[in-house]
XYZ file of C-alpha atoms in Angstrom:
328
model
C 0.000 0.000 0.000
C 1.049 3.193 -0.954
C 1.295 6.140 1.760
C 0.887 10.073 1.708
C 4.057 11.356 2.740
C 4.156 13.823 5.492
C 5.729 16.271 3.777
C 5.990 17.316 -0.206
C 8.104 19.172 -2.124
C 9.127 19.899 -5.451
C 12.730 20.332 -6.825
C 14.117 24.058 -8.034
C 17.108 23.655 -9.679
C 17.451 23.031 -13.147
C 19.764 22.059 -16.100
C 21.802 25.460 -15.934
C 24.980 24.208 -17.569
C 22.787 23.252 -20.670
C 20.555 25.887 -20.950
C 23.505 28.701 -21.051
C 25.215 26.728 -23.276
C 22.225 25.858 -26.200
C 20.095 29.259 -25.611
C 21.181 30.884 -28.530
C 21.521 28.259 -30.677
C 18.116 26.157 -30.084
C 15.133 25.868 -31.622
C 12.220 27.846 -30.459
C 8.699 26.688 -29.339
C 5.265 27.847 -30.529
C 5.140 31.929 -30.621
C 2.448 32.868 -27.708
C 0.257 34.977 -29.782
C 0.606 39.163 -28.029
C -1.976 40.380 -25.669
C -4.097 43.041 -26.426
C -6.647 45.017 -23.824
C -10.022 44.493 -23.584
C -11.940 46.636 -21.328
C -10.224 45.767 -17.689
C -8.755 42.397 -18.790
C -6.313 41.018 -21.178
C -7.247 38.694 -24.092
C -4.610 36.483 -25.911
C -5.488 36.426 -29.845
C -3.783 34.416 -32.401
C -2.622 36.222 -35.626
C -5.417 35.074 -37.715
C -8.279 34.653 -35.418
C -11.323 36.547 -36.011
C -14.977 36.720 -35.063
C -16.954 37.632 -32.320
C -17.637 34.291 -30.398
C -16.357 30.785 -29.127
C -17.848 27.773 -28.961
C -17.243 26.116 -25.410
C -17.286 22.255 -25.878
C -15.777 20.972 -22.323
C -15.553 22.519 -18.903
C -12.674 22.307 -16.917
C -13.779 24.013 -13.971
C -16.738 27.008 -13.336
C -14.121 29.948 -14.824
C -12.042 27.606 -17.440
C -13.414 26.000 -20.521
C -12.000 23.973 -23.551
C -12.999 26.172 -26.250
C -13.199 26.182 -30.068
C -13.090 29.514 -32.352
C -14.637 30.092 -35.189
C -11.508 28.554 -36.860
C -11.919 25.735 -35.242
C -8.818 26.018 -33.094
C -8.383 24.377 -29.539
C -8.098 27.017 -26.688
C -8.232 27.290 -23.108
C -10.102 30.259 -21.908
C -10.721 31.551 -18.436
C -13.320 34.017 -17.967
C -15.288 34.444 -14.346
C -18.722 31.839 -14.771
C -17.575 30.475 -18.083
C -17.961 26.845 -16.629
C -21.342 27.011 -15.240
C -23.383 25.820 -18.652
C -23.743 22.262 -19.736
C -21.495 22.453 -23.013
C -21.878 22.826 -26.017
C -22.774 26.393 -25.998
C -21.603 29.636 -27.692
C -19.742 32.365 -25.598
C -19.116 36.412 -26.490
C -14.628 37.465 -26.466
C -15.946 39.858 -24.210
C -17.152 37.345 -21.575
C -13.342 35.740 -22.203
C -10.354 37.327 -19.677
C -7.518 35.428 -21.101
C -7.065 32.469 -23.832
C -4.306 30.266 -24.142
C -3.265 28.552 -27.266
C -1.430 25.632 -28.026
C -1.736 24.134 -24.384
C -0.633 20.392 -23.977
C -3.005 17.800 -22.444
C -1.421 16.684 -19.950
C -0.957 20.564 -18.559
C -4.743 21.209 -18.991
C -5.327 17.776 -16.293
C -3.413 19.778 -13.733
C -5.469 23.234 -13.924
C -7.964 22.129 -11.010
C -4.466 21.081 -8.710
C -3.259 24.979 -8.145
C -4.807 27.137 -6.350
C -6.119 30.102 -8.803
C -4.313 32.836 -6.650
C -0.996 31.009 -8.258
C -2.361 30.463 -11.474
C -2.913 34.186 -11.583
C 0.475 35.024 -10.316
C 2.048 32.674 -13.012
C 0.280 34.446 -15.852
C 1.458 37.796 -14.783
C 5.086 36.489 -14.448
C 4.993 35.254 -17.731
C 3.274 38.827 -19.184
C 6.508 40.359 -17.755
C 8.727 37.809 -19.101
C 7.680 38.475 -22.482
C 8.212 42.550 -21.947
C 12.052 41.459 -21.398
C 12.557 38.228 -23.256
C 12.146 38.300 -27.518
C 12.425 34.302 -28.057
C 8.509 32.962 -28.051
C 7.424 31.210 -25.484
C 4.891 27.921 -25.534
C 1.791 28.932 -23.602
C 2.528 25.541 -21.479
C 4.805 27.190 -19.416
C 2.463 29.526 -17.644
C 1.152 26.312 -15.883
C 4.561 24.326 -15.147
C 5.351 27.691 -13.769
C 2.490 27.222 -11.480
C 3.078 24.231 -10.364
C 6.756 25.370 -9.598
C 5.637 28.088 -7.636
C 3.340 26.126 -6.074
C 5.586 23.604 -4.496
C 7.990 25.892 -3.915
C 5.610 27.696 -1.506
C 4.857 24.766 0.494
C 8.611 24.043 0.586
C 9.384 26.919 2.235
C 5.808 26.555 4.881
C 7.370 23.531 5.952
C 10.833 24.329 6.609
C 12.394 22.771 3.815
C 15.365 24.707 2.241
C 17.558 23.555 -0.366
C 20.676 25.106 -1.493
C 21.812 26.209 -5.163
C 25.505 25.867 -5.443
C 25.448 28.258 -8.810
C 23.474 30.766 -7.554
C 25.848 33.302 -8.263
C 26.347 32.471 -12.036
C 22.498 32.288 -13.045
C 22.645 35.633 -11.098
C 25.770 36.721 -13.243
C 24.581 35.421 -17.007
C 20.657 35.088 -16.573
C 20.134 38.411 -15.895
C 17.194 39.137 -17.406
C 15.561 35.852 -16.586
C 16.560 36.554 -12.840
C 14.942 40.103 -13.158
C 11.857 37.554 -13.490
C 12.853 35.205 -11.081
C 12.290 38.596 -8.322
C 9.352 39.647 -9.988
C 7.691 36.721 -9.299
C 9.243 36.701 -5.800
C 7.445 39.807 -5.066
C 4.310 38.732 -6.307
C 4.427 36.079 -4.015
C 5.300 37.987 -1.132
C 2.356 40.893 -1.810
C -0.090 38.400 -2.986
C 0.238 35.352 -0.996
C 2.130 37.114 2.212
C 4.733 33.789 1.353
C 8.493 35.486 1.701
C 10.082 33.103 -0.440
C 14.264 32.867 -0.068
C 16.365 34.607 -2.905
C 17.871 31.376 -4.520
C 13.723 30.853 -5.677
C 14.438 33.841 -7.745
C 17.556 31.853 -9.470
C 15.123 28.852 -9.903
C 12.634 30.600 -11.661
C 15.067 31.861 -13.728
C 16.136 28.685 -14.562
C 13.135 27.712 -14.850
C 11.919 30.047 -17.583
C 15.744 30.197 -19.317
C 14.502 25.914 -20.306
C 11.640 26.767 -21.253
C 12.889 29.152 -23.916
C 13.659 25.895 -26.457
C 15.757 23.347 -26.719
C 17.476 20.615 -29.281
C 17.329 17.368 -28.568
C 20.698 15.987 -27.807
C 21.951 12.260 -28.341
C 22.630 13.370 -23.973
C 18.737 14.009 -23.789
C 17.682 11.189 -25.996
C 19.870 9.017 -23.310
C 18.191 10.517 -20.247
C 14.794 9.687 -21.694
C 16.425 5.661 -21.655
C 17.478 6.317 -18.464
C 14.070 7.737 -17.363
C 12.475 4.567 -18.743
C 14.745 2.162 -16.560
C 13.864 4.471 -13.519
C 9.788 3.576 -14.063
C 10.472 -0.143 -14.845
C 12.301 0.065 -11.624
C 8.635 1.121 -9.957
C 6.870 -0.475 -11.977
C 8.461 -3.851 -11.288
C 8.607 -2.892 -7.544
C 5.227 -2.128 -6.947
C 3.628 -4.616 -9.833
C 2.042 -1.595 -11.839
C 1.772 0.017 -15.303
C 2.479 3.903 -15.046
C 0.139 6.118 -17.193
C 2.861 8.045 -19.148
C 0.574 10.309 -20.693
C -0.747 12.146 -17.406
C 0.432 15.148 -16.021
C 1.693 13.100 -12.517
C 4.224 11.679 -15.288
C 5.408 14.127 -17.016
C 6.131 15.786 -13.645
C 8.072 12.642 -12.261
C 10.283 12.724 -15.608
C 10.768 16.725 -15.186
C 11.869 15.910 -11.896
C 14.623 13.100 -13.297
C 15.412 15.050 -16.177
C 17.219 17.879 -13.676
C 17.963 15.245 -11.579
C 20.361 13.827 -14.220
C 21.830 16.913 -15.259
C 22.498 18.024 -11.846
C 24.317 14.702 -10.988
C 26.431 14.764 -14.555
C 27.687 18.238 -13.365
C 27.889 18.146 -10.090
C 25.587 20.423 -8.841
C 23.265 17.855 -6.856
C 21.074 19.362 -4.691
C 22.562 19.764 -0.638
C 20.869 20.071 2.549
C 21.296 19.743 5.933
C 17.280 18.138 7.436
C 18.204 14.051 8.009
C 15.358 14.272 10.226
C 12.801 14.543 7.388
C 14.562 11.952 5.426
C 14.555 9.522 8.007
C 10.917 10.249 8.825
C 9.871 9.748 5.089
C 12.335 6.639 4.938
C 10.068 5.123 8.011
C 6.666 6.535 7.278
C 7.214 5.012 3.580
C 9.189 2.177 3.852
C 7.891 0.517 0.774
C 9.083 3.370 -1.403
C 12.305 3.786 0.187
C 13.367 0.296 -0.864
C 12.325 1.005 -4.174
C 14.069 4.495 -4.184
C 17.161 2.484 -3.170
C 17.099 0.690 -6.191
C 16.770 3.539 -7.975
C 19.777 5.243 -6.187
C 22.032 2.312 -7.029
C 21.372 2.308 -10.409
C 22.065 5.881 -10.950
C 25.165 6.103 -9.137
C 26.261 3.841 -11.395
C 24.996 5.158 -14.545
C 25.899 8.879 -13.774
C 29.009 7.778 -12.222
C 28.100 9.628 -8.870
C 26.565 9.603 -5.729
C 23.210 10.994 -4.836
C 22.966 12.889 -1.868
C 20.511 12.569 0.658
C 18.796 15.342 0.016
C 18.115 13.888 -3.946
C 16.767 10.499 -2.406
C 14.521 12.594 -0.378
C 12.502 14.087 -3.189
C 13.108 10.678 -5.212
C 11.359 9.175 -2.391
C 8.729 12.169 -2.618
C 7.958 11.891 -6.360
C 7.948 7.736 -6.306
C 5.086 8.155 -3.611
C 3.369 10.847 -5.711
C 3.196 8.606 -9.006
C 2.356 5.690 -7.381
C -0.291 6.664 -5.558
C -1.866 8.296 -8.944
C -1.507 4.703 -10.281
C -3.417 3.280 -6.942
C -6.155 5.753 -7.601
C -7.054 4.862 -11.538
């Protein structure tokens, strides 16, 4: 039997040696089509899109709906009561606050998991990003954003800090992505009342500095093998079949993408709370076995060691998926 964990978290530091080195060289992602003001609220068009209506054909939640425009393109809009009707049904643009094209499936699952407070802060980080930043940007990233900023926060409410060893060098050659990274921080801090540490600030940057495109590597296309040995590992652990086309997935193999990178350049994640280790490693026993597995066979493939602080969130994330997989 699976177990909650008594504590969650979600990992910060990303693949910084990689990003600075293939950010002006990658490919881009999908150009987020520019705002433009309507009345007291901000619409996203696409170049293209015209006509005075949408059809809304699912509801994700009373202010979000699956929409289709008059195109017949796939969007997500949020606009206050859109939800309420049975769909199908047509709506007015001017009942519409934002729309967001181009969104991923698995992203649109994990709407109804953050708290709209964070969702709202995420889309105004990523309205300021764009001010600074020229490269498109997927709209995807306005809700992996959230769910950063999410964890992040309760992180922090229960005590658990992390360290970034190259703080100082996103700080030094991310600067406009770290001008971000405290934007966001003090959205947080007047919105939420959450004073989140600096290093946060580097993460975000990090965080949006990946999401700016990327080429696949014959590195990356290895990680994704490694990945795959990782949830065989579980899977043959626990006896089950992991759903990798949910959002719990894709978030467990976000997780051991930076995992990987950190531990091929040494920048593995350091802290100094045992205790909470060894209370997850006897609260979930099962898991910790497993993650030992896991461990073992990444020391060897990364030629490292994890630290105690990775098994930690290894042990976090394993609990996370597996429960999903108890639940279907």
């Amino acid at each position: 039997m699976i177990q909650k964990p008594p504590a969650d978290a979600c990992c910060c530091v990303h693949a910084f040696m990689r990003v600075f080195r293939d950010r002006n060289s990658c490919q881009r992602g999908p150009q987020v089509p520019i705002s433009k003001k309507r009345g007291n609220f901000t619409v996203i068009f696409q170049d293209g899109i015209k006509g005075e209506s949408m059809r809304v054909i699912k509801n994700i939640n009373n202010n979000v709906s699956l929409c289709l425009t008059d195109s017949g393109v796939e969007v997500i809009a949020f606009g206050k009561g859109l939800g309420f009707k049975r769909p199908p049904y047509e709506i007015e643009l001017s009942q519409i606050d934002r729309t967001f094209y181009d969104v991923d499936q698995m992203y649109i699952q994990m709407i109804n998991e953050i708290p709209e407070q964070i969702l709202d802060i995420s889309i105004r980080v990523m309205d300021y990003a764009r001010t600074l930043i020229d490269s498109p940007i997927s709209s995807n990233v306005v809700f992996t954003l959230a769910d950063h900023i999410h964890f992040a926060i309760e992180r922090h409410r229960k005590h658990m800090e992390i360290k970034l060893p190259i703080l100082y060098d996103v700080k030094s050659l991310m600067e406009k992505e770290v001008m971000i990274g405290y934007r966001a921080l003090e959205l947080i801090r007047r919105e939420l009342k959450v004073r989140l540490p600096e290093e946060e600030a580097a993460c975000i940057a990090l965080h949006i500095a990946n999401a700016e495109g990327a080429v696949k590597t014959d590195r990356e296309e290895n990680d994704e093998a490694i990945i795959g040995r990782v949830v065989e590992i579980i899977e043959d652990f626990f006896d089950i079949s992991i759903d990798r086309s949910g959002f719990t997935y894709s978030r467990f193999a976000m997780h051991m993408r930076y995992l990987i990178r950190r531990g091929r350049s040494n920048t593995l994640l350091q802290g100094e709370d045992m205790a909470l280790l060894e209370t997850l490693s006897e609260s979930l026993e099962e898991v910790e076995k497993c993650v030992q597995q896991i461990v073992e066979y990444l020391n060897r493939v990364l030629d490292c060691r994890l630290t105690p602080e990775e098994k930690m969130y290894l042990i976090i994330y394993t609990n996370r998926i597996c429960m999903r997989e108890e639940e279907r």
